[in-house]
């Protein structure tokens, strides 16, 4: 169900509040542009600064706007196991097809702690779960051995790998086989990840270039490597610009240039600087997104 270009949705704000109208319009645009899947309330959606009520509401809005046309993988992770269980149960009730659960940040659990955290969520919420392994933000790195152990649980179905270690998908593939869904969390190396055993990317860049990201993944899946590599090269400068400063400030500015919402972020994040804005404008123009 989850493959290809899956967008890590930004959460538009207006006057400090979630802009529900802009968000649903944005989701509808993503679907129309060919995005293969939707992830609300991930890192790009500024989930750490959403209240529980806002978090649940954003998931509901996304599922409603998607209208069953593409699957929704709701971000439901937390460094509190009980909180992650509650968010995952809500995602199930709201109609999400899966949950994306980040490795617990700040607590620095051991590998056994990671296993027990995910097992507790698995046992408490009847919903397919993707492990979100992003040591650059959560500090801890789930080992291949721990992930393989978790993959034996029936509802632990895949991973969003943001380790930037391109040997990881191949090693995990040897341990768990091809049915475990491996998705990249790094736009710049998405095709290389596929070559190592992945089947798609949960993408930041797809917020502003959904058609290009979708076309690249589709070309790869069809074996049209020439077209996939061409699109990779078109997108490469854009990927770089999305992370010239802390995400999602650059991508929110990029979205604002396309009329897809404001560039407003919540503290402790701040809007993109003029230097970052110039880099984003230049990359978007080069990719043909701006004239």
PDB file of C-alpha atoms in Angstrom:
ATOM      1  CA  UNK A   1       0.000   0.000   0.000  1.00  0.00           C
ATOM      2  CA  UNK A   2       2.811   2.430   0.854  1.00  0.00           C
ATOM      3  CA  UNK A   3       5.336   2.948  -1.921  1.00  0.00           C
ATOM      4  CA  UNK A   4       6.666   5.618  -4.255  1.00  0.00           C
ATOM      5  CA  UNK A   5       6.461   9.286  -3.302  1.00  0.00           C
ATOM      6  CA  UNK A   6       4.846   9.815   0.083  1.00  0.00           C
ATOM      7  CA  UNK A   7       4.740  13.406   1.300  1.00  0.00           C
ATOM      8  CA  UNK A   8       5.660  14.400   4.847  1.00  0.00           C
ATOM      9  CA  UNK A   9       2.978  17.056   5.014  1.00  0.00           C
ATOM     10  CA  UNK A  10       3.671  20.513   6.404  1.00  0.00           C
ATOM     11  CA  UNK A  11       1.068  22.002   8.752  1.00  0.00           C
ATOM     12  CA  UNK A  12       0.066  25.523   7.649  1.00  0.00           C
ATOM     13  CA  UNK A  13      -0.496  28.078  10.409  1.00  0.00           C
ATOM     14  CA  UNK A  14      -2.347  31.368  10.347  1.00  0.00           C
ATOM     15  CA  UNK A  15      -2.107  33.736  13.264  1.00  0.00           C
ATOM     16  CA  UNK A  16      -0.643  31.023  15.458  1.00  0.00           C
ATOM     17  CA  UNK A  17      -3.407  28.490  14.769  1.00  0.00           C
ATOM     18  CA  UNK A  18      -3.667  25.564  12.360  1.00  0.00           C
ATOM     19  CA  UNK A  19      -5.078  26.853   9.075  1.00  0.00           C
ATOM     20  CA  UNK A  20      -7.560  24.042   8.500  1.00  0.00           C
ATOM     21  CA  UNK A  21      -8.837  25.338   5.159  1.00  0.00           C
ATOM     22  CA  UNK A  22      -5.339  25.758   3.738  1.00  0.00           C
ATOM     23  CA  UNK A  23      -4.321  22.328   5.028  1.00  0.00           C
ATOM     24  CA  UNK A  24      -7.194  20.485   3.404  1.00  0.00           C
ATOM     25  CA  UNK A  25      -6.723  22.358   0.139  1.00  0.00           C
ATOM     26  CA  UNK A  26      -3.051  21.420   0.294  1.00  0.00           C
ATOM     27  CA  UNK A  27      -3.886  17.734   0.790  1.00  0.00           C
ATOM     28  CA  UNK A  28      -6.312  17.804  -2.146  1.00  0.00           C
ATOM     29  CA  UNK A  29      -3.631  19.428  -4.319  1.00  0.00           C
ATOM     30  CA  UNK A  30      -1.127  16.759  -3.329  1.00  0.00           C
ATOM     31  CA  UNK A  31      -3.512  13.994  -4.360  1.00  0.00           C
ATOM     32  CA  UNK A  32      -4.268  15.735  -7.678  1.00  0.00           C
ATOM     33  CA  UNK A  33      -0.529  16.097  -8.357  1.00  0.00           C
ATOM     34  CA  UNK A  34       0.038  12.352  -8.094  1.00  0.00           C
ATOM     35  CA  UNK A  35       1.447  11.879  -4.605  1.00  0.00           C
ATOM     36  CA  UNK A  36       1.216   8.207  -3.642  1.00  0.00           C
ATOM     37  CA  UNK A  37       0.661   8.649   0.107  1.00  0.00           C
ATOM     38  CA  UNK A  38       0.287  11.201   2.897  1.00  0.00           C
ATOM     39  CA  UNK A  39       1.983  11.577   6.278  1.00  0.00           C
ATOM     40  CA  UNK A  40       0.406  14.191   8.565  1.00  0.00           C
ATOM     41  CA  UNK A  41       1.972  15.128  11.916  1.00  0.00           C
ATOM     42  CA  UNK A  42       5.530  14.108  11.215  1.00  0.00           C
ATOM     43  CA  UNK A  43       8.625  16.233  11.768  1.00  0.00           C
ATOM     44  CA  UNK A  44       7.789  18.400   8.752  1.00  0.00           C
ATOM     45  CA  UNK A  45       4.297  18.893  10.199  1.00  0.00           C
ATOM     46  CA  UNK A  46       5.859  20.378  13.361  1.00  0.00           C
ATOM     47  CA  UNK A  47       4.306  17.685  15.520  1.00  0.00           C
ATOM     48  CA  UNK A  48       6.454  18.583  18.562  1.00  0.00           C
ATOM     49  CA  UNK A  49       4.617  21.916  18.881  1.00  0.00           C
ATOM     50  CA  UNK A  50       1.099  20.688  18.123  1.00  0.00           C
ATOM     51  CA  UNK A  51      -1.181  20.194  21.108  1.00  0.00           C
ATOM     52  CA  UNK A  52      -2.793  16.770  21.414  1.00  0.00           C
ATOM     53  CA  UNK A  53      -6.060  18.256  20.206  1.00  0.00           C
ATOM     54  CA  UNK A  54      -4.388  19.893  17.205  1.00  0.00           C
ATOM     55  CA  UNK A  55      -2.482  16.704  16.422  1.00  0.00           C
ATOM     56  CA  UNK A  56      -5.627  14.594  16.345  1.00  0.00           C
ATOM     57  CA  UNK A  57      -7.504  17.232  14.372  1.00  0.00           C
ATOM     58  CA  UNK A  58      -4.796  17.455  11.688  1.00  0.00           C
ATOM     59  CA  UNK A  59      -4.904  13.669  11.242  1.00  0.00           C
ATOM     60  CA  UNK A  60      -8.691  13.805  10.894  1.00  0.00           C
ATOM     61  CA  UNK A  61      -8.521  16.674   8.389  1.00  0.00           C
ATOM     62  CA  UNK A  62      -5.965  14.814   6.296  1.00  0.00           C
ATOM     63  CA  UNK A  63      -8.003  11.609   6.146  1.00  0.00           C
ATOM     64  CA  UNK A  64     -11.136  13.566   5.269  1.00  0.00           C
ATOM     65  CA  UNK A  65      -9.429  15.532   2.476  1.00  0.00           C
ATOM     66  CA  UNK A  66      -7.701  12.438   1.073  1.00  0.00           C
ATOM     67  CA  UNK A  67     -11.107  10.852   0.637  1.00  0.00           C
ATOM     68  CA  UNK A  68      -9.665   7.370   0.349  1.00  0.00           C
ATOM     69  CA  UNK A  69      -7.826   8.238  -2.875  1.00  0.00           C
ATOM     70  CA  UNK A  70      -4.389   7.649  -1.351  1.00  0.00           C
ATOM     71  CA  UNK A  71      -3.376   6.019   1.945  1.00  0.00           C
ATOM     72  CA  UNK A  72      -2.635   8.024   5.078  1.00  0.00           C
ATOM     73  CA  UNK A  73       0.173   7.147   7.495  1.00  0.00           C
ATOM     74  CA  UNK A  74      -0.386   9.273  10.588  1.00  0.00           C
ATOM     75  CA  UNK A  75       2.549  10.404  12.672  1.00  0.00           C
ATOM     76  CA  UNK A  76       1.819   9.108  16.182  1.00  0.00           C
ATOM     77  CA  UNK A  77       5.201   8.898  17.884  1.00  0.00           C
ATOM     78  CA  UNK A  78       6.249  10.283  21.243  1.00  0.00           C
ATOM     79  CA  UNK A  79       8.972   9.817  23.830  1.00  0.00           C
ATOM     80  CA  UNK A  80       6.129   8.770  26.161  1.00  0.00           C
ATOM     81  CA  UNK A  81       4.913   5.269  25.361  1.00  0.00           C
ATOM     82  CA  UNK A  82       1.446   5.946  26.764  1.00  0.00           C
ATOM     83  CA  UNK A  83       1.124   9.114  24.676  1.00  0.00           C
ATOM     84  CA  UNK A  84       2.201   7.244  21.542  1.00  0.00           C
ATOM     85  CA  UNK A  85      -0.401   4.565  22.272  1.00  0.00           C
ATOM     86  CA  UNK A  86      -3.133   7.183  22.639  1.00  0.00           C
ATOM     87  CA  UNK A  87      -2.165   8.934  19.388  1.00  0.00           C
ATOM     88  CA  UNK A  88      -1.964   5.618  17.522  1.00  0.00           C
ATOM     89  CA  UNK A  89      -5.365   4.511  18.799  1.00  0.00           C
ATOM     90  CA  UNK A  90      -6.828   7.806  17.641  1.00  0.00           C
ATOM     91  CA  UNK A  91      -5.267   7.393  14.181  1.00  0.00           C
ATOM     92  CA  UNK A  92      -6.881   3.965  13.923  1.00  0.00           C
ATOM     93  CA  UNK A  93     -10.287   5.354  14.941  1.00  0.00           C
ATOM     94  CA  UNK A  94      -9.943   8.259  12.502  1.00  0.00           C
ATOM     95  CA  UNK A  95      -9.370   5.891   9.585  1.00  0.00           C
ATOM     96  CA  UNK A  96      -5.614   6.054   8.951  1.00  0.00           C
ATOM     97  CA  UNK A  97      -4.114   3.100   7.097  1.00  0.00           C
ATOM     98  CA  UNK A  98      -0.924   3.086   9.182  1.00  0.00           C
ATOM     99  CA  UNK A  99       1.023   4.914  11.890  1.00  0.00           C
ATOM    100  CA  UNK A 100       4.526   6.360  11.722  1.00  0.00           C
ATOM    101  CA  UNK A 101       6.150   6.031  15.146  1.00  0.00           C
ATOM    102  CA  UNK A 102       9.443   7.769  15.823  1.00  0.00           C
ATOM    103  CA  UNK A 103      12.096   6.285  18.076  1.00  0.00           C
ATOM    104  CA  UNK A 104      11.759   7.958  21.510  1.00  0.00           C
ATOM    105  CA  UNK A 105      13.741  11.182  21.676  1.00  0.00           C
ATOM    106  CA  UNK A 106      15.538  12.612  24.735  1.00  0.00           C
ATOM    107  CA  UNK A 107      14.984   9.492  26.913  1.00  0.00           C
ATOM    108  CA  UNK A 108      17.820   7.632  25.102  1.00  0.00           C
ATOM    109  CA  UNK A 109      16.387   4.121  25.596  1.00  0.00           C
ATOM    110  CA  UNK A 110      18.492   1.009  25.122  1.00  0.00           C
ATOM    111  CA  UNK A 111      17.820  -1.397  22.273  1.00  0.00           C
ATOM    112  CA  UNK A 112      15.662  -3.428  24.673  1.00  0.00           C
ATOM    113  CA  UNK A 113      13.816  -0.253  25.631  1.00  0.00           C
ATOM    114  CA  UNK A 114      13.190   0.505  21.966  1.00  0.00           C
ATOM    115  CA  UNK A 115      11.837  -2.988  21.429  1.00  0.00           C
ATOM    116  CA  UNK A 116       9.512  -2.806  24.418  1.00  0.00           C
ATOM    117  CA  UNK A 117       8.294   0.689  23.453  1.00  0.00           C
ATOM    118  CA  UNK A 118       7.267  -0.418  19.968  1.00  0.00           C
ATOM    119  CA  UNK A 119       5.884  -3.732  21.204  1.00  0.00           C
ATOM    120  CA  UNK A 120       3.669  -1.913  23.716  1.00  0.00           C
ATOM    121  CA  UNK A 121       2.261   0.338  20.969  1.00  0.00           C
ATOM    122  CA  UNK A 122       1.843  -2.679  18.682  1.00  0.00           C
ATOM    123  CA  UNK A 123      -0.053  -4.617  21.341  1.00  0.00           C
ATOM    124  CA  UNK A 124      -2.296  -1.696  22.328  1.00  0.00           C
ATOM    125  CA  UNK A 125      -3.321  -0.377  18.902  1.00  0.00           C
ATOM    126  CA  UNK A 126      -4.482  -2.570  16.022  1.00  0.00           C
ATOM    127  CA  UNK A 127      -2.864  -0.568  13.217  1.00  0.00           C
ATOM    128  CA  UNK A 128       0.092  -1.240  10.893  1.00  0.00           C
ATOM    129  CA  UNK A 129       3.167   0.557  12.272  1.00  0.00           C
ATOM    130  CA  UNK A 130       6.184   2.010  10.503  1.00  0.00           C
ATOM    131  CA  UNK A 131       9.277   2.594  12.616  1.00  0.00           C
ATOM    132  CA  UNK A 132      10.728   6.067  12.103  1.00  0.00           C
ATOM    133  CA  UNK A 133      14.461   5.788  12.684  1.00  0.00           C
ATOM    134  CA  UNK A 134      16.035   9.250  12.693  1.00  0.00           C
ATOM    135  CA  UNK A 135      19.032   9.353  15.053  1.00  0.00           C
ATOM    136  CA  UNK A 136      19.933  12.891  13.985  1.00  0.00           C
ATOM    137  CA  UNK A 137      16.830  14.185  15.784  1.00  0.00           C
ATOM    138  CA  UNK A 138      16.027  11.483  18.337  1.00  0.00           C
ATOM    139  CA  UNK A 139      19.651  10.683  19.354  1.00  0.00           C
ATOM    140  CA  UNK A 140      19.033   6.917  19.491  1.00  0.00           C
ATOM    141  CA  UNK A 141      19.607   4.630  16.502  1.00  0.00           C
ATOM    142  CA  UNK A 142      17.633   1.401  16.271  1.00  0.00           C
ATOM    143  CA  UNK A 143      19.941  -1.411  15.250  1.00  0.00           C
ATOM    144  CA  UNK A 144      19.228  -3.783  12.384  1.00  0.00           C
ATOM    145  CA  UNK A 145      18.958  -6.607  14.933  1.00  0.00           C
ATOM    146  CA  UNK A 146      16.305  -4.776  16.968  1.00  0.00           C
ATOM    147  CA  UNK A 147      14.351  -3.853  13.843  1.00  0.00           C
ATOM    148  CA  UNK A 148      14.473  -7.448  12.637  1.00  0.00           C
ATOM    149  CA  UNK A 149      13.183  -8.568  16.027  1.00  0.00           C
ATOM    150  CA  UNK A 150      10.303  -6.077  15.832  1.00  0.00           C
ATOM    151  CA  UNK A 151       9.527  -7.124  12.253  1.00  0.00           C
ATOM    152  CA  UNK A 152       8.401 -10.499  13.610  1.00  0.00           C
ATOM    153  CA  UNK A 153       5.392  -8.749  15.178  1.00  0.00           C
ATOM    154  CA  UNK A 154       2.512  -8.860  12.669  1.00  0.00           C
ATOM    155  CA  UNK A 155       1.690  -5.136  12.690  1.00  0.00           C
ATOM    156  CA  UNK A 156       5.264  -3.829  12.505  1.00  0.00           C
ATOM    157  CA  UNK A 157       5.307  -3.569   8.728  1.00  0.00           C
ATOM    158  CA  UNK A 158       8.080  -1.194   7.703  1.00  0.00           C
ATOM    159  CA  UNK A 159      10.523   1.607   8.383  1.00  0.00           C
ATOM    160  CA  UNK A 160      11.169   5.194   7.441  1.00  0.00           C
ATOM    161  CA  UNK A 161      14.945   5.203   7.418  1.00  0.00           C
ATOM    162  CA  UNK A 162      16.519   8.616   7.970  1.00  0.00           C
ATOM    163  CA  UNK A 163      19.928   7.337   9.060  1.00  0.00           C
ATOM    164  CA  UNK A 164      21.603   8.365   5.770  1.00  0.00           C
ATOM    165  CA  UNK A 165      23.341   4.964   5.882  1.00  0.00           C
ATOM    166  CA  UNK A 166      22.827   3.454   2.441  1.00  0.00           C
ATOM    167  CA  UNK A 167      24.126   0.068   3.573  1.00  0.00           C
ATOM    168  CA  UNK A 168      21.233  -0.204   6.029  1.00  0.00           C
ATOM    169  CA  UNK A 169      18.376  -1.174   3.663  1.00  0.00           C
ATOM    170  CA  UNK A 170      20.428  -3.958   2.094  1.00  0.00           C
ATOM    171  CA  UNK A 171      21.436  -5.351   5.479  1.00  0.00           C
ATOM    172  CA  UNK A 172      17.876  -5.171   6.773  1.00  0.00           C
ATOM    173  CA  UNK A 173      16.579  -6.836   3.601  1.00  0.00           C
ATOM    174  CA  UNK A 174      18.833  -9.798   4.282  1.00  0.00           C
ATOM    175  CA  UNK A 175      17.415 -10.079   7.803  1.00  0.00           C
ATOM    176  CA  UNK A 176      13.681  -9.583   7.218  1.00  0.00           C
ATOM    177  CA  UNK A 177      13.036 -10.175   3.505  1.00  0.00           C
ATOM    178  CA  UNK A 178      11.231  -8.059   0.897  1.00  0.00           C
ATOM    179  CA  UNK A 179       7.818  -7.919   2.581  1.00  0.00           C
ATOM    180  CA  UNK A 180       9.083  -5.454   5.202  1.00  0.00           C
ATOM    181  CA  UNK A 181       8.467  -2.045   3.591  1.00  0.00           C
ATOM    182  CA  UNK A 182      11.573   0.146   3.549  1.00  0.00           C
ATOM    183  CA  UNK A 183      11.017   3.838   2.834  1.00  0.00           C
ATOM    184  CA  UNK A 184      13.756   6.442   2.668  1.00  0.00           C
ATOM    185  CA  UNK A 185      13.596   9.524   4.849  1.00  0.00           C
ATOM    186  CA  UNK A 186      16.323  11.285   2.880  1.00  0.00           C
ATOM    187  CA  UNK A 187      15.235  13.006  -0.343  1.00  0.00           C
ATOM    188  CA  UNK A 188      18.726  13.440  -1.753  1.00  0.00           C
ATOM    189  CA  UNK A 189      19.483   9.701  -1.790  1.00  0.00           C
ATOM    190  CA  UNK A 190      15.986   8.326  -2.445  1.00  0.00           C
ATOM    191  CA  UNK A 191      16.884   6.471  -5.645  1.00  0.00           C
ATOM    192  CA  UNK A 192      20.079   5.071  -4.149  1.00  0.00           C
ATOM    193  CA  UNK A 193      17.973   3.822  -1.235  1.00  0.00           C
ATOM    194  CA  UNK A 194      15.633   2.082  -3.682  1.00  0.00           C
ATOM    195  CA  UNK A 195      18.604   0.426  -5.319  1.00  0.00           C
ATOM    196  CA  UNK A 196      19.551  -1.015  -1.938  1.00  0.00           C
ATOM    197  CA  UNK A 197      16.134  -2.497  -1.226  1.00  0.00           C
ATOM    198  CA  UNK A 198      13.771   0.424  -0.673  1.00  0.00           C
ATOM    199  CA  UNK A 199      10.412   0.994  -2.334  1.00  0.00           C
ATOM    200  CA  UNK A 200       9.916   4.736  -1.932  1.00  0.00           C
ATOM    201  CA  UNK A 201      10.525   7.907   0.041  1.00  0.00           C
ATOM    202  CA  UNK A 202       8.685   9.882   2.694  1.00  0.00           C
ATOM    203  CA  UNK A 203       9.610  13.222   1.241  1.00  0.00           C
ATOM    204  CA  UNK A 204       9.947  16.834   2.364  1.00  0.00           C
ATOM    205  CA  UNK A 205      10.536  18.096  -1.179  1.00  0.00           C
ATOM    206  CA  UNK A 206       7.258  16.537  -2.338  1.00  0.00           C
ATOM    207  CA  UNK A 207       5.460  19.303  -0.431  1.00  0.00           C
ATOM    208  CA  UNK A 208       6.347  21.676  -3.267  1.00  0.00           C
ATOM    209  CA  UNK A 209       7.278  19.324  -6.129  1.00  0.00           C
ATOM    210  CA  UNK A 210       4.822  16.422  -5.771  1.00  0.00           C
ATOM    211  CA  UNK A 211       4.491  15.736  -9.497  1.00  0.00           C
ATOM    212  CA  UNK A 212       8.260  15.584 -10.024  1.00  0.00           C
ATOM    213  CA  UNK A 213       8.849  13.371  -6.970  1.00  0.00           C
ATOM    214  CA  UNK A 214       6.011  11.061  -7.970  1.00  0.00           C
ATOM    215  CA  UNK A 215       7.233  10.842 -11.562  1.00  0.00           C
ATOM    216  CA  UNK A 216      10.751   9.962 -10.411  1.00  0.00           C
ATOM    217  CA  UNK A 217       9.537   7.134  -8.193  1.00  0.00           C
ATOM    218  CA  UNK A 218       7.171   5.870 -10.885  1.00  0.00           C
ATOM    219  CA  UNK A 219       9.944   5.870 -13.492  1.00  0.00           C
ATOM    220  CA  UNK A 220      12.138   3.862 -11.132  1.00  0.00           C
ATOM    221  CA  UNK A 221       9.376   1.331 -10.455  1.00  0.00           C
ATOM    222  CA  UNK A 222       8.822   0.900 -14.204  1.00  0.00           C
ATOM    223  CA  UNK A 223      12.522   0.365 -14.826  1.00  0.00           C
ATOM    224  CA  UNK A 224      12.908   3.593 -16.790  1.00  0.00           C
ATOM    225  CA  UNK A 225      16.245   4.436 -15.227  1.00  0.00           C
ATOM    226  CA  UNK A 226      17.121   7.149 -17.728  1.00  0.00           C
ATOM    227  CA  UNK A 227      14.019   9.148 -16.790  1.00  0.00           C
ATOM    228  CA  UNK A 228      14.417   8.408 -13.079  1.00  0.00           C
ATOM    229  CA  UNK A 229      17.989   9.700 -13.132  1.00  0.00           C
ATOM    230  CA  UNK A 230      16.981  12.762 -15.153  1.00  0.00           C
ATOM    231  CA  UNK A 231      14.343  13.668 -12.578  1.00  0.00           C
ATOM    232  CA  UNK A 232      16.785  12.949  -9.747  1.00  0.00           C
ATOM    233  CA  UNK A 233      19.136  15.523 -11.218  1.00  0.00           C
ATOM    234  CA  UNK A 234      16.338  18.076 -11.705  1.00  0.00           C
ATOM    235  CA  UNK A 235      15.314  17.656  -8.066  1.00  0.00           C
ATOM    236  CA  UNK A 236      18.791  17.590  -6.523  1.00  0.00           C
ATOM    237  CA  UNK A 237      19.265  21.379  -6.050  1.00  0.00           C
ATOM    238  CA  UNK A 238      15.735  21.613  -4.687  1.00  0.00           C
ATOM    239  CA  UNK A 239      16.464  18.926  -2.081  1.00  0.00           C
ATOM    240  CA  UNK A 240      19.521  20.865  -0.953  1.00  0.00           C
ATOM    241  CA  UNK A 241      17.559  24.087  -0.593  1.00  0.00           C
ATOM    242  CA  UNK A 242      14.885  22.449   1.572  1.00  0.00           C
ATOM    243  CA  UNK A 243      17.503  21.802   4.230  1.00  0.00           C
ATOM    244  CA  UNK A 244      19.664  24.900   3.965  1.00  0.00           C
ATOM    245  CA  UNK A 245      18.199  25.771   7.377  1.00  0.00           C
ATOM    246  CA  UNK A 246      16.222  23.730   9.891  1.00  0.00           C
ATOM    247  CA  UNK A 247      13.233  22.081   8.251  1.00  0.00           C
ATOM    248  CA  UNK A 248      10.396  22.919   7.803  1.00  0.00           C
ATOM    249  CA  UNK A 249      11.193  26.647   7.604  1.00  0.00           C
ATOM    250  CA  UNK A 250      12.606  26.479   4.039  1.00  0.00           C
ATOM    251  CA  UNK A 251       9.854  24.216   2.681  1.00  0.00           C
ATOM    252  CA  UNK A 252       7.173  26.389   4.261  1.00  0.00           C
ATOM    253  CA  UNK A 253       8.645  29.416   2.534  1.00  0.00           C
ATOM    254  CA  UNK A 254       8.740  27.446  -0.730  1.00  0.00           C
ATOM    255  CA  UNK A 255       5.078  26.501  -0.286  1.00  0.00           C
ATOM    256  CA  UNK A 256       4.181  30.134   0.355  1.00  0.00           C
ATOM    257  CA  UNK A 257       5.737  31.087  -2.996  1.00  0.00           C
ATOM    258  CA  UNK A 258       3.289  28.672  -4.637  1.00  0.00           C
ATOM    259  CA  UNK A 259       0.322  30.101  -2.733  1.00  0.00           C
ATOM    260  CA  UNK A 260      -0.068  26.939  -0.652  1.00  0.00           C
ATOM    261  CA  UNK A 261      -0.081  28.594   2.771  1.00  0.00           C
ATOM    262  CA  UNK A 262       1.944  30.963   4.876  1.00  0.00           C
ATOM    263  CA  UNK A 263       5.592  30.524   5.840  1.00  0.00           C
ATOM    264  CA  UNK A 264       4.664  30.743   9.523  1.00  0.00           C
ATOM    265  CA  UNK A 265       6.393  28.297  11.876  1.00  0.00           C
ATOM    266  CA  UNK A 266       6.140  27.847  15.628  1.00  0.00           C
ATOM    267  CA  UNK A 267       8.844  28.644  18.133  1.00  0.00           C
ATOM    268  CA  UNK A 268      11.462  27.467  18.783  1.00  0.00           C
ATOM    269  CA  UNK A 269      11.669  27.418  14.981  1.00  0.00           C
ATOM    270  CA  UNK A 270      11.837  30.740  13.150  1.00  0.00           C
ATOM    271  CA  UNK A 271      11.060  31.644   9.526  1.00  0.00           C
ATOM    272  CA  UNK A 272      13.722  31.149   6.881  1.00  0.00           C
ATOM    273  CA  UNK A 273      16.335  33.878   6.664  1.00  0.00           C
ATOM    274  CA  UNK A 274      16.796  35.991   3.555  1.00  0.00           C
ATOM    275  CA  UNK A 275      19.826  33.890   2.624  1.00  0.00           C
ATOM    276  CA  UNK A 276      17.753  30.720   2.811  1.00  0.00           C
ATOM    277  CA  UNK A 277      14.900  32.349   0.911  1.00  0.00           C
ATOM    278  CA  UNK A 278      17.228  33.281  -1.930  1.00  0.00           C
ATOM    279  CA  UNK A 279      18.495  29.692  -2.094  1.00  0.00           C
ATOM    280  CA  UNK A 280      14.936  28.330  -2.154  1.00  0.00           C
ATOM    281  CA  UNK A 281      13.821  30.761  -4.866  1.00  0.00           C
ATOM    282  CA  UNK A 282      16.821  29.913  -7.011  1.00  0.00           C
ATOM    283  CA  UNK A 283      16.320  26.151  -6.672  1.00  0.00           C
ATOM    284  CA  UNK A 284      12.601  26.389  -7.393  1.00  0.00           C
ATOM    285  CA  UNK A 285      13.254  28.465 -10.489  1.00  0.00           C
ATOM    286  CA  UNK A 286      15.888  26.004 -11.692  1.00  0.00           C
ATOM    287  CA  UNK A 287      13.438  23.120 -11.202  1.00  0.00           C
ATOM    288  CA  UNK A 288      10.790  24.956 -13.221  1.00  0.00           C
ATOM    289  CA  UNK A 289       8.456  25.553 -10.280  1.00  0.00           C
ATOM    290  CA  UNK A 290       8.793  29.346 -10.508  1.00  0.00           C
ATOM    291  CA  UNK A 291       9.160  31.530 -13.568  1.00  0.00           C
TER     292      UNK A 291
END
